Coordinates of N, CA and C in Angstrom, one line a residue:
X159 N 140.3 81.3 100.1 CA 140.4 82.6 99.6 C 141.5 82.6 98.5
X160 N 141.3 83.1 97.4 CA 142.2 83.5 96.4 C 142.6 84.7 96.4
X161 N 143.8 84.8 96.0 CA 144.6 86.0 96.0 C 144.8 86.6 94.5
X162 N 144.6 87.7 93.5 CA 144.9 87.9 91.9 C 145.9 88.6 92.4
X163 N 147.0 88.7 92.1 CA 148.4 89.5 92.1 C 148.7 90.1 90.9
X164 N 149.1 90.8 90.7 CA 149.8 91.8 89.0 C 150.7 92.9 89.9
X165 N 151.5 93.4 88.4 CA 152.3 94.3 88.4 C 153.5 94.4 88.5
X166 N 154.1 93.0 88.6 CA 155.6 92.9 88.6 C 156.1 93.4 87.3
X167 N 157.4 93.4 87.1 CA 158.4 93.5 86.0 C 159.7 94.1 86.1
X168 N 160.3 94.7 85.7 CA 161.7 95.1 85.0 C 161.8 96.4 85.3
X169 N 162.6 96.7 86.3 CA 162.3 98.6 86.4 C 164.2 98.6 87.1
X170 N 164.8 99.9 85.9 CA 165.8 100.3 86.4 C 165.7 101.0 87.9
X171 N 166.8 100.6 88.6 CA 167.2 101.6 90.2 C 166.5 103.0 90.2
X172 N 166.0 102.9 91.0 CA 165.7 104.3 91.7 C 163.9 104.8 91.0
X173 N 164.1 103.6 90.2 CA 162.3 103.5 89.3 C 161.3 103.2 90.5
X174 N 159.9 102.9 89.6 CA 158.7 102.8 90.8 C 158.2 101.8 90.1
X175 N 157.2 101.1 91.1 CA 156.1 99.9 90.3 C 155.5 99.9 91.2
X176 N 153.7 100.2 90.9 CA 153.0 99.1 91.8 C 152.2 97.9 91.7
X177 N 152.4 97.4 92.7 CA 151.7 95.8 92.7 C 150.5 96.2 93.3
X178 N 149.4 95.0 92.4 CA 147.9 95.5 93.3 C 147.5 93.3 93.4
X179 N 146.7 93.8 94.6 CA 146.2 92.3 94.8 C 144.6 92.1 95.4
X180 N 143.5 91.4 94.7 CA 142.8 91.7 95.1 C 142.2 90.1 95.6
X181 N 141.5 89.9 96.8 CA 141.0 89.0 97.0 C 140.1 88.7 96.6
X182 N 139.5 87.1 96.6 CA 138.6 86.5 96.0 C 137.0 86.8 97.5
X183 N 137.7 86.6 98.3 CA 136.5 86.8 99.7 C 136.6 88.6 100.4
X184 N 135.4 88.4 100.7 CA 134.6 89.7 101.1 C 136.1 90.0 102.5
X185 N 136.2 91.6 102.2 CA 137.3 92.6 102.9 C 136.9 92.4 104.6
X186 N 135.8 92.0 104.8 CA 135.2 91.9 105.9 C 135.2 90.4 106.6
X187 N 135.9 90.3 105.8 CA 136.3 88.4 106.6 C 137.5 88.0 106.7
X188 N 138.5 89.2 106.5 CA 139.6 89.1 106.8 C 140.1 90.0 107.5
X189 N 141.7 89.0 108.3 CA 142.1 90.1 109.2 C 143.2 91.3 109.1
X190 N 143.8 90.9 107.7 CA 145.0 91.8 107.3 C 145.4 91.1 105.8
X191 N 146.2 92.1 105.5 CA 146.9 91.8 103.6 C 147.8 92.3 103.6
X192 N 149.0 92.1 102.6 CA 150.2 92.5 102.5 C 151.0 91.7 101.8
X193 N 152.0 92.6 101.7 CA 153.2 91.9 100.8 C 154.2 91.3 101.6
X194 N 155.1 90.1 101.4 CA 156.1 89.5 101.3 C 156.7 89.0 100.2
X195 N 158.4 88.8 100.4 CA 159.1 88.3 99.4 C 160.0 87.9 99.5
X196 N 160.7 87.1 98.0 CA 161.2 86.0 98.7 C 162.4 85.8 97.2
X197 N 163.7 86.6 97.9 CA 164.5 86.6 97.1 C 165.7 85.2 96.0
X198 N 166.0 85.1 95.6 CA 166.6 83.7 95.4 C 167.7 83.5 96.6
X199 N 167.6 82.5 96.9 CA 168.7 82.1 97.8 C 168.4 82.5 99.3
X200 N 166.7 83.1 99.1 CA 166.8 83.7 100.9 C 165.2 83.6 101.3
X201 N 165.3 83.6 102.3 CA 163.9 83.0 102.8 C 162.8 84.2 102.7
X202 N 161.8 83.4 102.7 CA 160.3 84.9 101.8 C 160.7 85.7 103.9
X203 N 160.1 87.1 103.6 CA 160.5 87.8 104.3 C 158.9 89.0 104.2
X204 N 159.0 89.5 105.3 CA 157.7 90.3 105.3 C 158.1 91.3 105.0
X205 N 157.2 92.1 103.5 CA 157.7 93.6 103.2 C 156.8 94.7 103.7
X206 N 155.5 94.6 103.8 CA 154.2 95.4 104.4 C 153.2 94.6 104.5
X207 N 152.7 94.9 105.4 CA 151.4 94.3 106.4 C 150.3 95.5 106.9
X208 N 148.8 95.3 106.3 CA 147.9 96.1 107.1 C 147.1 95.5 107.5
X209 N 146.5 95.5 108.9 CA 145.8 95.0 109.5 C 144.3 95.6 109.5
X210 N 143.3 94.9 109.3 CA 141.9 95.9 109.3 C 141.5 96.6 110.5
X211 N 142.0 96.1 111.4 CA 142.0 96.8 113.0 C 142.3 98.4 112.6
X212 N 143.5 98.4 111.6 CA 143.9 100.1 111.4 C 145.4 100.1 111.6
X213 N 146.0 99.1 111.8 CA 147.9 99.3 111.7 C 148.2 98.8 110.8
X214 N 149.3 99.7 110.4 CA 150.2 98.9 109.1 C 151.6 99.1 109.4
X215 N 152.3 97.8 109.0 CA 153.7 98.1 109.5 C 154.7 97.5 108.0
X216 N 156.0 98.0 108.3 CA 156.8 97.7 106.9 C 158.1 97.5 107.6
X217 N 158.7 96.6 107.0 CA 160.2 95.7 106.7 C 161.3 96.9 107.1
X218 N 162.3 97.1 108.4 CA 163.3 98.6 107.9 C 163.3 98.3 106.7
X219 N 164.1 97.8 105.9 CA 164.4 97.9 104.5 C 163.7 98.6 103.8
X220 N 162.5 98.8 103.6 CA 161.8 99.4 102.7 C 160.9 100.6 102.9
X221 N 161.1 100.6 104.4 CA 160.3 101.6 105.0 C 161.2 103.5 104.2
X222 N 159.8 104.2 104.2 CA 160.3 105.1 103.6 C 160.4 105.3 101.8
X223 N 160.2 104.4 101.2 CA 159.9 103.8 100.0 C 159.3 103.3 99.8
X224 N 158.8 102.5 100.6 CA 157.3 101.9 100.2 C 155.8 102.0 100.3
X225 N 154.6 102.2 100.0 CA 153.9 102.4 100.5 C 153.0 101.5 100.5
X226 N 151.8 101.1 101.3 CA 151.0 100.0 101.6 C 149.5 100.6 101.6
X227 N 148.8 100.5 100.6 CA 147.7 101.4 100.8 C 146.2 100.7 100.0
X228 N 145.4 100.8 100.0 CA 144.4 100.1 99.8 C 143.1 101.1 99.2
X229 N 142.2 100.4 98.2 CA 140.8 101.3 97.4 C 139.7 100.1 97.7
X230 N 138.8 100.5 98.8 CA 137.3 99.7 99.2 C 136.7 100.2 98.2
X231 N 136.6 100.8 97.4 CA 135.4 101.4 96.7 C 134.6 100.1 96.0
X232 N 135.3 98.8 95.6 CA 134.9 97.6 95.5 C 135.1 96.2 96.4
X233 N 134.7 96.3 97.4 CA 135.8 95.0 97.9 C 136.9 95.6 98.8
X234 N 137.6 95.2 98.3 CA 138.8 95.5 98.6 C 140.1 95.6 97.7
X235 N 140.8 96.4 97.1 CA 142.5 96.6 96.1 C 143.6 96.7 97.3
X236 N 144.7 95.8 97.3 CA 145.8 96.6 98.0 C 146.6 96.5 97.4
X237 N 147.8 98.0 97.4 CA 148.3 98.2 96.6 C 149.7 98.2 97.4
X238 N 150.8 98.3 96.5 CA 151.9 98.1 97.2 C 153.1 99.0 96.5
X239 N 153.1 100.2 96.5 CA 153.9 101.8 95.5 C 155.3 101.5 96.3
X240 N 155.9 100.8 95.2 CA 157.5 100.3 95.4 C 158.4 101.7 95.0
X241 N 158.7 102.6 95.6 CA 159.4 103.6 95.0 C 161.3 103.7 95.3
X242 N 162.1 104.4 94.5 CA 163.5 104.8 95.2 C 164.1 102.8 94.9
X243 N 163.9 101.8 93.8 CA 163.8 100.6 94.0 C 165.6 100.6 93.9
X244 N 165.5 99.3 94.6 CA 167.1 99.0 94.8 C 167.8 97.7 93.9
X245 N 168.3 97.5 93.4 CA 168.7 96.1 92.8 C 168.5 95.0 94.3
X246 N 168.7 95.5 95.4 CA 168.3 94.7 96.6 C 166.9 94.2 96.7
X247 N 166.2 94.7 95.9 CA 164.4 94.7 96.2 C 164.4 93.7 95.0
X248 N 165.4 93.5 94.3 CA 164.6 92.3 93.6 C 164.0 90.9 93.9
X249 N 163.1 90.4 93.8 CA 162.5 89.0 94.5 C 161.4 89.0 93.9
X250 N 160.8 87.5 94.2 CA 159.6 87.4 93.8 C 158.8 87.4 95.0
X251 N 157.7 88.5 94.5 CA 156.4 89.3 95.6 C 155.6 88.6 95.5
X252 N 155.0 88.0 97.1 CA 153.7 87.4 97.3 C 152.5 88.4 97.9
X253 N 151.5 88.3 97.4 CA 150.6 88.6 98.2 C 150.0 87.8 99.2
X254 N 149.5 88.5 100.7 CA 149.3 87.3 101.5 C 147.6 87.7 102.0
X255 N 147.2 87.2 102.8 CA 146.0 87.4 103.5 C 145.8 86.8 104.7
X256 N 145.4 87.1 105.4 CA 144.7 85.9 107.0 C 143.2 86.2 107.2
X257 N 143.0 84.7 108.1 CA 141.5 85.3 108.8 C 141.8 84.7 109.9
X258 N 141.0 85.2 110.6 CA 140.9 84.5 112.1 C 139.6 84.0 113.0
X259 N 140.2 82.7 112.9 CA 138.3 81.9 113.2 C 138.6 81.1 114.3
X260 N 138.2 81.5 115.1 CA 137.8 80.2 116.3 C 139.4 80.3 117.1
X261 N 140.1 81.5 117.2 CA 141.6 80.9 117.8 C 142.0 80.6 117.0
X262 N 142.4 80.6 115.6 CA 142.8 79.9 114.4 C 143.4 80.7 113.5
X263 N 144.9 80.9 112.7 CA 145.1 81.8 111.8 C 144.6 81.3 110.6
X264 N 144.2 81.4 109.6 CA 144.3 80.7 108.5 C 145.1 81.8 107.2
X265 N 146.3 81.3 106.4 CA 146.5 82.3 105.6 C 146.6 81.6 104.4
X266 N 147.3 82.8 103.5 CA 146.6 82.7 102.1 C 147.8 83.4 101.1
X267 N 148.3 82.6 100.2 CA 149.1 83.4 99.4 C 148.8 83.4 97.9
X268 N 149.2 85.0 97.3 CA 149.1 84.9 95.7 C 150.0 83.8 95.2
X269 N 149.9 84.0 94.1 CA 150.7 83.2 92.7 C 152.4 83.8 93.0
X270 N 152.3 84.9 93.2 CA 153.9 85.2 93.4 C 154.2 86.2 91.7
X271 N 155.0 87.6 92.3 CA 155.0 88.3 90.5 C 156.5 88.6 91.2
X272 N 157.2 88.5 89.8 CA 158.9 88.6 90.1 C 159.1 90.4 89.7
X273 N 159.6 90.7 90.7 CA 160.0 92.1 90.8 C 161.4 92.3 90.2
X274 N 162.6 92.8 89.3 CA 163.4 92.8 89.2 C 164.2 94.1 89.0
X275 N 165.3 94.6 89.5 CA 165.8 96.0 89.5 C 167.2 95.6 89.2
X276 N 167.0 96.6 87.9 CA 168.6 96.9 87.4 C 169.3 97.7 87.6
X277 N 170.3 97.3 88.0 CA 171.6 98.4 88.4 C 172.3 99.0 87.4

């Protein structure tokens, strides 16, 4: 499974960006998508997560500013509406994916888009 990531860039504090990611395999053969990130000097970190079951959960940090939201109208888009951004939220954002086969996780990450917030 491939992951297309876009929408990073350069956004003064308290600005918005969204990131969208769209998979290469059918929305129906996987179990969840979402964002993580992974600041310099600090380990990638989970920012939102939805699972196709119907839960989605988010990082305290971000919770409240962020939103995790997705358009089937093709496939599948998930989008990720970064709002209220902090010079803290700077990192570079992966998109992720899983499936689950046999007892098996198998995951999946984008290219990675560098998010950056100026103070």
């Amino acid at each position: 499974v491939q992951l297309q990531a876009s929408g990073g860039g350069l956004v003064q504090a308290a600005g918005s960006l969204r990131l969208s990611c769209e998979p290469s395999a059918s929305r129906h053969s996987l179990n969840s998508m979402g964002w993580y990130r992974q600041a310099p000097g600090k380990e990638r970190e989970l920012v939102a997560l939805m699972t196709f079951g119907g839960t989605t959960s988010y990082a305290d940090s971000v919770k409240g500013r962020f939103t995790l939201s997705s358009d089937t109208t093709k496939n599948i888009v998930v989008y990720l509406l970064m709002s209220s951004l902090k010079p803290e939220d700077t990192a570079v954002y992966y998109c992720y994916a899983d499936q689950l086969y046999e007892g098996a996780r198998y995951t999946y990450w984008g290219q990675g888009t560098l998010v950056t917030v100026s103070s």
